[in-house]
Amino acid sequence: MLSQETKSIIKSTVPVLEEHGTAITTVFYKNLFDAHPELLNIFNHANQAKGRQQAALANTVYAAAVHIDNLEAILPAVVQIANKHVSLGIKPEHYPIVGEYLLKAIKEVLGDAATDEIIQAWADAYGMIADAFIGVEQGLYEKAENQANGWKFFKEFVVADKVKESENIVSFYLKPADGSHVPAYQAGQYISVRLAIPGEDYLFNRQYSLSQAANPDQFRISVKREADNDPNGRVSVYLHEELAVGDAIEVSSPAGEFVLDSEKDSPVAFISGGVGITPMMSMFETVAALTPERPTVFLHAARNESLHAFDRDIQNHLATMTNAAYKTLYSDLPDGYITRAVLEEFVDITGDVYVCGPVPFMEAIIHELRAMGMKEQQIHFEFFGPAVALRTV
Ligand code: HEM
């Protein structure tokens, strides 16, 4: 427990830290990686290059500190981040390292303004926040390891097949190298892949949604090829151009909270933009397999026909379902957007909606769904990349 005095120091200094947030986290990451270059095997270098992860980690520490009296209040956010951490193999021993460099960065940027008292208060608060994460992560690791065919951290897989789905999306079928099966997962979950790319000093990690319903034989991920000059493209270009059938790749256990409640039979709508279709495929296939009579809508936005993945698969599932509708809109064509009118025509606002796609796409769709009267608990969404705030109000 933190003392009242510590809590009041934390609360009064949060605004100061937020004001200097970028400076503190820039110093933090630079010093952290200078002292512990091995951590570059875990962190996403592209996020570093764009300064995105900097903001995510620090903002969360500050947000958690504000709720230090009642960390329960931010548990959903902790669980979501913990899933990402577990998928990346973050261990309890990493926390003191991050804590040490965060505190040193606060001291370095604030100088004399950061008194010993203030630094001690933040050390105590960080310790409590770290313990909350470590506890949740331990539970997730145990769950992953104890399920049938489960494991924790990374496991070696091989590429069993590679299938082109559209002009820029390729699916990879991944099987455990030891010939075993893969665990059952919830539709919508993701895995991390870890790769050594020839000529690069550090390993690369990326998360990809599983893009088919749980299947004991294999995982499937479907990867969009990013532009050559995008730092994020390093991995997707390598996967598209170099990684071949028979090659090895390391894979983590399925994780993530953006999942279909497959027990329900109430109306459900899947709304995706571009490669955001991948978790939807897993969810849609699961509905088709388990509850084919469930009222289901699949709305997809693609730029044009050549970039439109999975059309035939969706049509095949539709043929086995009794109450499902599917519509794709091409934004290169006039009226090619999922507008309010399209949503009103297709979405049953008494049910659940799952949304995945680029951030502006999701902001627009979520805004409309709320305006149509849907409640927070009915709207489920996930965006790719670090948790940046969505502007959906
Ligand atoms: C991702 C917070 C500790 C490594 C994240 C994200 C947040 C966050 C908000 C983004 C989540 C998302 O993308 O959905 C925190 C907080 C920590 C903490 C509040 C301490 C209490 C750590 C530690 C490590 C770590 C100890 C390992 C040394 C990572 C990595 C990512 C990540 C590798 C993925 C993003 C990237 O690679 O850029 N964390 N984190 N974090 N965190 Fe943490």
Coordinates of C-alpha atoms and ligand atoms in Angstrom, one line a residue:
M1 CA 0.0 0.0 0.0
L2 CA 1.2 3.5 -0.7
S3 CA 1.0 6.2 2.0
Q4 CA -1.3 9.1 1.6
E5 CA 1.7 11.4 1.2
T6 CA 3.1 9.3 -1.6
K7 CA -0.3 9.3 -3.4
S8 CA -0.6 13.0 -3.2
I9 CA 2.9 13.5 -4.6
I10 CA 2.0 11.2 -7.5
K11 CA -1.2 13.0 -8.2
S12 CA 0.3 16.4 -8.1
T13 CA 3.3 15.4 -10.4
V14 CA 1.3 13.5 -13.1
P15 CA 0.6 16.7 -15.0
V16 CA 4.3 17.7 -15.0
L17 CA 5.3 14.3 -16.3
E18 CA 2.7 14.4 -18.9
E19 CA 3.9 17.9 -20.0
H20 CA 7.4 16.5 -20.4
G21 CA 6.1 13.1 -21.6
T22 CA 7.8 13.0 -25.0
A23 CA 11.2 14.2 -23.6
I24 CA 11.1 11.7 -20.7
T25 CA 10.2 8.7 -22.8
T26 CA 12.7 9.6 -25.6
V27 CA 15.5 9.8 -23.0
F28 CA 14.1 6.6 -21.4
Y29 CA 14.2 4.5 -24.5
K30 CA 17.6 5.8 -25.6
N31 CA 19.3 5.0 -22.3
L32 CA 17.4 1.7 -21.9
F33 CA 18.6 0.4 -25.3
D34 CA 22.1 1.7 -24.8
A35 CA 22.4 -0.3 -21.6
H36 CA 20.3 -3.3 -22.7
P37 CA 20.6 -3.7 -26.4
E38 CA 19.2 -7.2 -26.1
L39 CA 15.8 -5.7 -25.5
L40 CA 15.8 -4.6 -29.2
N41 CA 15.0 -8.3 -29.9
I42 CA 11.6 -7.7 -28.2
F43 CA 10.6 -4.1 -29.1
N44 CA 9.2 -3.2 -32.5
H45 CA 11.9 -1.1 -34.1
A46 CA 9.4 0.6 -36.5
N47 CA 7.3 1.8 -33.5
Q48 CA 10.5 3.1 -32.0
A49 CA 11.3 4.9 -35.2
K50 CA 7.9 6.5 -35.2
G51 CA 7.9 7.3 -31.5
R52 CA 4.6 5.4 -31.0
Q53 CA 5.5 2.9 -28.3
Q54 CA 7.2 5.8 -26.4
A55 CA 3.9 7.4 -25.9
A56 CA 2.0 4.2 -25.2
L57 CA 4.1 2.9 -22.3
A58 CA 4.6 6.3 -20.5
N59 CA 1.0 7.4 -20.9
T60 CA -0.2 4.1 -19.4
V61 CA 2.1 4.5 -16.4
Y62 CA 0.7 8.0 -15.8
A63 CA -2.9 6.9 -16.3
A64 CA -2.3 4.0 -13.9
A65 CA -0.7 6.3 -11.4
V66 CA -3.8 8.5 -11.4
H67 CA -5.8 5.4 -10.5
I68 CA -3.3 4.2 -7.9
D69 CA -6.0 4.1 -5.2
N70 CA -8.1 1.8 -7.3
L71 CA -6.0 -0.1 -9.9
E72 CA -9.1 -2.3 -10.5
A73 CA -10.6 0.6 -12.4
I74 CA -8.1 0.2 -15.2
L75 CA -8.0 -3.6 -15.2
P76 CA -9.5 -3.9 -18.7
A77 CA -6.7 -1.8 -20.1
V78 CA -4.1 -3.8 -18.0
V79 CA -5.5 -7.1 -19.3
Q80 CA -5.3 -5.9 -22.9
I81 CA -1.7 -4.7 -22.6
A82 CA -0.8 -7.8 -20.6
N83 CA -2.0 -10.0 -23.5
K84 CA 0.3 -8.1 -25.8
H85 CA 3.2 -8.5 -23.3
V86 CA 2.6 -12.2 -23.0
S87 CA 2.4 -12.6 -26.7
L88 CA 5.9 -11.0 -26.8
G89 CA 7.3 -13.1 -24.0
I90 CA 7.8 -10.2 -21.5
K91 CA 9.1 -11.6 -18.2
P92 CA 8.8 -10.3 -14.6
E93 CA 12.6 -9.6 -14.6
H94 CA 12.1 -7.1 -17.3
Y95 CA 10.0 -4.8 -15.1
P96 CA 12.8 -3.5 -12.7
I97 CA 14.9 -2.7 -15.8
V98 CA 12.2 -0.6 -17.4
G99 CA 11.4 1.0 -13.9
E100 CA 15.0 1.9 -13.4
Y101 CA 15.4 3.7 -16.7
L102 CA 12.0 5.4 -16.5
L103 CA 12.9 6.9 -13.1
K104 CA 16.4 7.9 -14.3
A105 CA 14.8 9.6 -17.3
I106 CA 12.3 11.5 -15.1
K107 CA 15.3 12.7 -13.0
E108 CA 17.3 13.6 -16.1
V109 CA 14.6 15.7 -17.7
L110 CA 13.1 17.3 -14.7
G111 CA 16.5 18.0 -13.0
D112 CA 16.3 19.6 -9.5
A113 CA 12.5 19.8 -9.8
A114 CA 12.5 16.0 -9.3
T115 CA 13.4 15.8 -5.6
D116 CA 14.4 12.6 -3.9
E117 CA 10.9 12.5 -2.4
I118 CA 9.2 12.7 -5.8
I119 CA 11.5 10.0 -7.3
Q120 CA 10.8 7.7 -4.3
A121 CA 7.0 8.2 -4.7
W122 CA 7.2 7.3 -8.4
A123 CA 9.5 4.3 -7.6
D124 CA 6.8 3.0 -5.2
A125 CA 4.0 3.7 -7.7
Y126 CA 5.8 2.0 -10.5
G127 CA 6.4 -1.0 -8.3
M128 CA 2.7 -1.3 -7.6
I129 CA 1.7 -0.9 -11.3
A130 CA 4.4 -3.4 -12.4
D131 CA 3.1 -5.9 -9.8
A132 CA -0.4 -5.6 -11.2
F133 CA 0.9 -6.4 -14.8
I134 CA 3.2 -9.2 -13.6
G135 CA 0.3 -10.8 -11.8
V136 CA -2.1 -10.7 -14.8
E137 CA 0.7 -11.9 -17.1
Q138 CA 1.5 -14.8 -14.9
G139 CA -2.1 -15.9 -15.0
L140 CA -2.1 -15.6 -18.8
Y141 CA 1.1 -17.6 -19.2
E142 CA -0.2 -20.4 -17.0
K143 CA -3.4 -20.6 -19.0
A144 CA -1.5 -20.7 -22.3
E145 CA 0.9 -23.4 -21.0
N146 CA -1.7 -25.6 -19.3
Q147 CA -4.2 -25.8 -22.2
A148 CA -4.1 -28.8 -24.5
N149 CA -1.2 -28.4 -27.0
G150 CA -0.2 -25.2 -25.2
W151 CA 3.1 -23.6 -24.5
K152 CA 4.5 -20.3 -23.2
F153 CA 7.0 -17.9 -24.9
F154 CA 7.9 -18.9 -28.4
K155 CA 7.8 -22.3 -30.2
E156 CA 9.2 -23.3 -33.6
F157 CA 6.8 -23.7 -36.4
V158 CA 7.2 -24.3 -40.2
V159 CA 5.5 -22.7 -43.1
A160 CA 3.2 -25.4 -44.4
D161 CA 1.6 -23.3 -47.2
K162 CA 1.6 -19.8 -48.6
V163 CA -1.5 -18.6 -50.5
K164 CA -2.1 -15.3 -52.3
E165 CA -5.4 -13.9 -51.2
S166 CA -5.4 -10.5 -53.1
E167 CA -2.9 -8.2 -54.8
N168 CA -1.3 -7.3 -51.4
I169 CA -2.4 -10.0 -48.9
V170 CA -0.8 -13.5 -48.5
S171 CA -1.8 -16.2 -46.1
F172 CA 0.7 -18.4 -44.3
Y173 CA -0.3 -21.7 -42.9
L174 CA 1.9 -22.5 -39.9
K175 CA 2.4 -25.9 -38.3
P176 CA 4.4 -26.9 -35.2
A177 CA 7.8 -28.1 -36.2
D178 CA 7.5 -31.0 -33.7
G179 CA 4.5 -32.4 -35.6
S180 CA 2.1 -31.6 -32.7
H181 CA -1.3 -29.9 -32.9
V182 CA -2.1 -26.2 -32.1
P183 CA -4.3 -25.2 -29.2
A184 CA -7.9 -24.2 -29.6
Y185 CA -8.2 -20.4 -29.6
Q186 CA -11.0 -17.8 -29.5
A187 CA -11.9 -16.3 -32.9
G188 CA -10.3 -12.9 -33.1
Q189 CA -7.1 -13.7 -31.2
Y190 CA -3.6 -13.0 -32.6
I191 CA -0.2 -14.6 -32.4
S192 CA 3.3 -13.0 -32.5
V193 CA 5.8 -14.2 -35.0
R194 CA 9.5 -13.8 -34.3
L195 CA 12.0 -13.7 -37.1
A196 CA 15.7 -13.4 -37.7
I197 CA 16.0 -11.4 -41.0
P198 CA 19.4 -11.9 -42.7
G199 CA 21.5 -8.8 -42.5
E200 CA 19.6 -7.4 -39.4
D201 CA 21.2 -7.2 -36.0
Y202 CA 18.1 -7.9 -33.9
L203 CA 15.1 -10.2 -34.1
F204 CA 11.8 -8.8 -35.3
N205 CA 8.4 -9.5 -33.6
R206 CA 5.0 -8.8 -35.2
Q207 CA 1.5 -9.6 -34.1
Y208 CA -1.0 -11.0 -36.7
S209 CA -4.6 -12.0 -36.2
L210 CA -5.4 -15.6 -36.8
S211 CA -7.5 -15.5 -39.9
Q212 CA -9.4 -18.8 -39.8
A213 CA -11.6 -20.6 -37.2
A214 CA -9.6 -22.6 -34.7
N215 CA -8.2 -25.7 -36.4
P216 CA -6.1 -28.2 -34.5
D217 CA -3.8 -28.8 -37.5
Q218 CA -2.4 -25.3 -38.1
F219 CA -2.6 -21.6 -37.6
R220 CA -3.3 -19.3 -40.5
I221 CA -2.2 -15.6 -40.6
S222 CA -2.8 -13.3 -43.5
V223 CA -0.3 -10.5 -44.0
K224 CA -0.6 -7.3 -46.0
R225 CA 2.6 -6.2 -47.8
E226 CA 3.4 -2.8 -46.5
A227 CA 5.4 -0.3 -48.7
D228 CA 9.1 -0.9 -49.1
N229 CA 10.0 2.5 -47.5
D230 CA 7.7 2.1 -44.5
P231 CA 9.8 0.9 -41.5
N232 CA 6.8 -1.4 -40.7
G233 CA 7.3 -2.9 -44.1
R234 CA 10.5 -4.7 -43.2
V235 CA 8.8 -7.7 -41.9
S236 CA 5.8 -7.9 -44.3
V237 CA 8.1 -7.5 -47.3
Y238 CA 10.3 -10.3 -45.9
L239 CA 7.4 -12.6 -45.3
H240 CA 6.0 -11.9 -48.8
E241 CA 9.2 -12.1 -50.7
E242 CA 11.5 -14.4 -48.8
L243 CA 9.8 -16.7 -46.3
A244 CA 9.1 -19.9 -48.2
V245 CA 7.2 -23.1 -47.6
G246 CA 9.3 -25.3 -45.4
D247 CA 11.0 -22.4 -43.6
A248 CA 11.1 -22.1 -39.8
I249 CA 9.4 -19.3 -37.9
E250 CA 8.9 -18.8 -34.2
V251 CA 5.3 -18.4 -32.9
S252 CA 3.8 -17.4 -29.6
S253 CA 0.6 -18.8 -28.1
P254 CA -2.7 -17.1 -29.2
A255 CA -3.6 -14.0 -27.1
G256 CA -5.9 -11.1 -27.2
E257 CA -9.3 -9.9 -25.9
F258 CA -11.0 -8.9 -29.1
V259 CA -12.9 -12.1 -29.4
L260 CA -16.2 -13.4 -30.6
D261 CA -18.7 -14.7 -28.0
S262 CA -19.4 -17.8 -29.9
E263 CA -22.1 -19.0 -27.4
K264 CA -24.5 -16.2 -28.4
D265 CA -27.1 -16.6 -31.1
S266 CA -28.2 -12.9 -31.2
P267 CA -27.6 -10.8 -34.3
V268 CA -23.9 -10.1 -35.0
A269 CA -22.2 -7.8 -37.6
F270 CA -18.6 -7.9 -38.8
I271 CA -17.4 -4.6 -40.3
S272 CA -13.8 -4.5 -41.7
G273 CA -11.6 -2.2 -43.7
G274 CA -8.7 -3.5 -45.8
V275 CA -6.5 -6.1 -43.9
G276 CA -8.8 -5.6 -40.9
I277 CA -10.7 -8.4 -42.5
T278 CA -8.3 -11.0 -40.9
P279 CA -9.9 -11.4 -37.4
M280 CA -13.3 -11.1 -39.0
M281 CA -12.5 -14.2 -41.2
S282 CA -11.9 -16.2 -38.0
M283 CA -15.1 -14.9 -36.4
F284 CA -17.2 -15.4 -39.5
E285 CA -16.0 -18.9 -40.1
T286 CA -16.7 -19.7 -36.4
V287 CA -20.3 -18.5 -36.7
A288 CA -20.7 -20.4 -39.9
A289 CA -19.4 -23.6 -38.3
L290 CA -21.1 -23.4 -34.8
T291 CA -24.2 -21.3 -35.2
P292 CA -25.0 -21.1 -39.0
E293 CA -28.6 -19.9 -38.2
R294 CA -27.3 -16.8 -36.3
P295 CA -28.4 -13.5 -37.9
T296 CA -25.1 -12.4 -39.3
V297 CA -23.9 -9.5 -41.4
F298 CA -20.4 -9.0 -43.0
L299 CA -19.6 -5.6 -44.4
H300 CA -16.2 -5.1 -45.9
A301 CA -14.5 -2.0 -47.4
A302 CA -11.7 -2.5 -49.9
R303 CA -10.1 0.0 -52.3
N304 CA -11.0 -2.2 -55.4
E305 CA -11.5 -5.7 -56.6
S306 CA -7.8 -6.6 -56.9
L307 CA -7.2 -5.7 -53.2
H308 CA -10.3 -7.6 -52.0
A309 CA -9.3 -10.8 -50.1
F310 CA -11.3 -13.8 -49.2
D311 CA -14.3 -13.1 -51.3
R312 CA -14.8 -16.7 -52.5
D313 CA -14.3 -18.1 -48.9
I314 CA -17.0 -15.7 -47.6
Q315 CA -19.4 -16.7 -50.4
N316 CA -18.8 -20.4 -49.6
H317 CA -19.6 -19.9 -46.0
L318 CA -22.7 -17.8 -46.8
A319 CA -24.1 -20.7 -48.8
T320 CA -24.1 -22.8 -45.6
M321 CA -25.7 -20.1 -43.4
T322 CA -29.5 -19.5 -43.2
N323 CA -29.6 -15.9 -42.1
A324 CA -26.5 -14.1 -43.3
A325 CA -25.8 -11.1 -45.5
Y326 CA -22.6 -9.9 -47.1
K327 CA -21.7 -6.7 -48.9
T328 CA -18.4 -5.3 -50.0
L329 CA -17.9 -1.7 -51.0
Y330 CA -15.0 -0.5 -53.2
S331 CA -13.8 3.0 -52.2
D332 CA -12.3 3.6 -55.7
L333 CA -15.9 3.6 -57.0
P334 CA -18.5 6.3 -56.5
D335 CA -20.5 5.7 -53.3
G336 CA -18.0 3.1 -52.2
Y337 CA -18.1 3.8 -48.5
I338 CA -19.8 2.2 -45.5
T339 CA -22.0 5.1 -44.8
R340 CA -24.7 5.6 -42.1
A341 CA -27.3 4.6 -44.7
V342 CA -25.4 1.3 -45.3
L343 CA -25.1 0.6 -41.6
E344 CA -28.8 1.4 -41.0
E345 CA -29.8 -1.0 -43.8
F346 CA -27.7 -3.9 -42.6
V347 CA -26.9 -3.7 -38.9
D348 CA -29.3 -4.8 -36.3
I349 CA -28.6 -2.4 -33.4
T350 CA -29.9 -4.9 -30.8
G351 CA -26.9 -7.2 -31.4
D352 CA -23.1 -7.1 -31.3
V353 CA -20.8 -5.4 -33.8
Y354 CA -17.1 -6.2 -34.4
V355 CA -15.1 -3.5 -36.1
C356 CA -11.5 -3.8 -37.4
G357 CA -9.6 -1.6 -39.9
P358 CA -7.5 1.5 -40.2
V359 CA -8.0 4.0 -37.3
P360 CA -9.9 6.7 -39.3
F361 CA -12.2 3.9 -40.7
M362 CA -13.0 2.6 -37.2
E363 CA -13.5 6.1 -35.8
A364 CA -16.1 6.8 -38.4
I365 CA -17.9 3.5 -38.1
I366 CA -17.9 3.5 -34.3
H367 CA -19.2 7.1 -34.3
E368 CA -22.1 6.2 -36.5
L369 CA -23.0 3.0 -34.5
R370 CA -23.1 5.1 -31.3
A371 CA -25.2 7.7 -33.0
M372 CA -27.6 4.8 -34.1
G373 CA -28.0 4.0 -30.4
M374 CA -25.6 1.2 -29.9
K375 CA -24.1 0.9 -26.4
E376 CA -20.4 0.5 -25.5
Q377 CA -20.7 -3.1 -24.6
Q378 CA -22.2 -4.0 -28.0
I379 CA -19.4 -2.4 -30.0
H380 CA -16.1 -4.4 -30.1
F381 CA -13.0 -3.2 -31.9
E382 CA -9.3 -3.7 -32.3
F383 CA -6.8 -1.6 -34.2
F384 CA -3.4 -2.7 -35.2
G385 CA -0.3 -1.1 -33.7
P386 CA 0.2 0.4 -30.3
A387 CA -2.8 1.5 -28.3
V388 CA -3.2 5.1 -29.5
A389 CA -6.4 6.8 -28.4
L390 CA -9.3 6.5 -30.8
R391 CA -11.3 9.6 -31.4
T392 CA -14.8 8.1 -31.5
V393 CA -16.9 10.6 -29.5
Ligands
HEM1 C1 3.5 -2.7 -25.4 C2 2.6 -0.4 -21.3 C3 6.3 -2.7 -19.2 C4 7.7 -4.3 -23.6 C5 3.0 -1.9 -24.5 C6 1.8 -1.0 -24.7 C7 1.6 -0.4 -23.5 C8 2.6 -0.8 -22.6 C9 0.4 0.6 -23.3 C10 1.0 -0.9 -26.0 C11 0.0 -2.0 -26.0 C12 -0.6 -2.3 -27.4 O1 0.0 -2.1 -28.4 O2 -1.8 -2.7 -27.4 C13 3.5 -0.8 -20.3 C14 3.6 -0.5 -18.9 C15 4.6 -1.1 -18.4 C16 5.2 -1.9 -19.4 C17 2.6 0.5 -18.3 C18 5.1 -1.1 -16.9 C19 4.3 -1.0 -15.9 C20 7.0 -3.3 -20.2 C21 8.2 -4.1 -20.0 C22 8.6 -4.5 -21.3 C23 7.6 -4.0 -22.2 C24 8.9 -4.4 -18.7 C25 9.8 -5.4 -21.6 C26 11.1 -5.0 -21.4 C27 6.7 -4.0 -24.5 C28 6.7 -4.3 -25.9 C29 5.5 -3.8 -26.4 C30 4.8 -3.2 -25.3 C31 7.8 -5.0 -26.6 C32 5.0 -3.9 -27.9 C33 5.1 -2.7 -28.6 C34 6.5 -2.5 -29.3 O3 7.2 -3.4 -29.6 O4 6.8 -1.3 -29.6 N1 3.4 -1.7 -23.2 N2 4.6 -1.7 -20.6 N3 6.7 -3.3 -21.5 N4 5.5 -3.3 -24.2 FE1 5.0 -2.6 -22.4

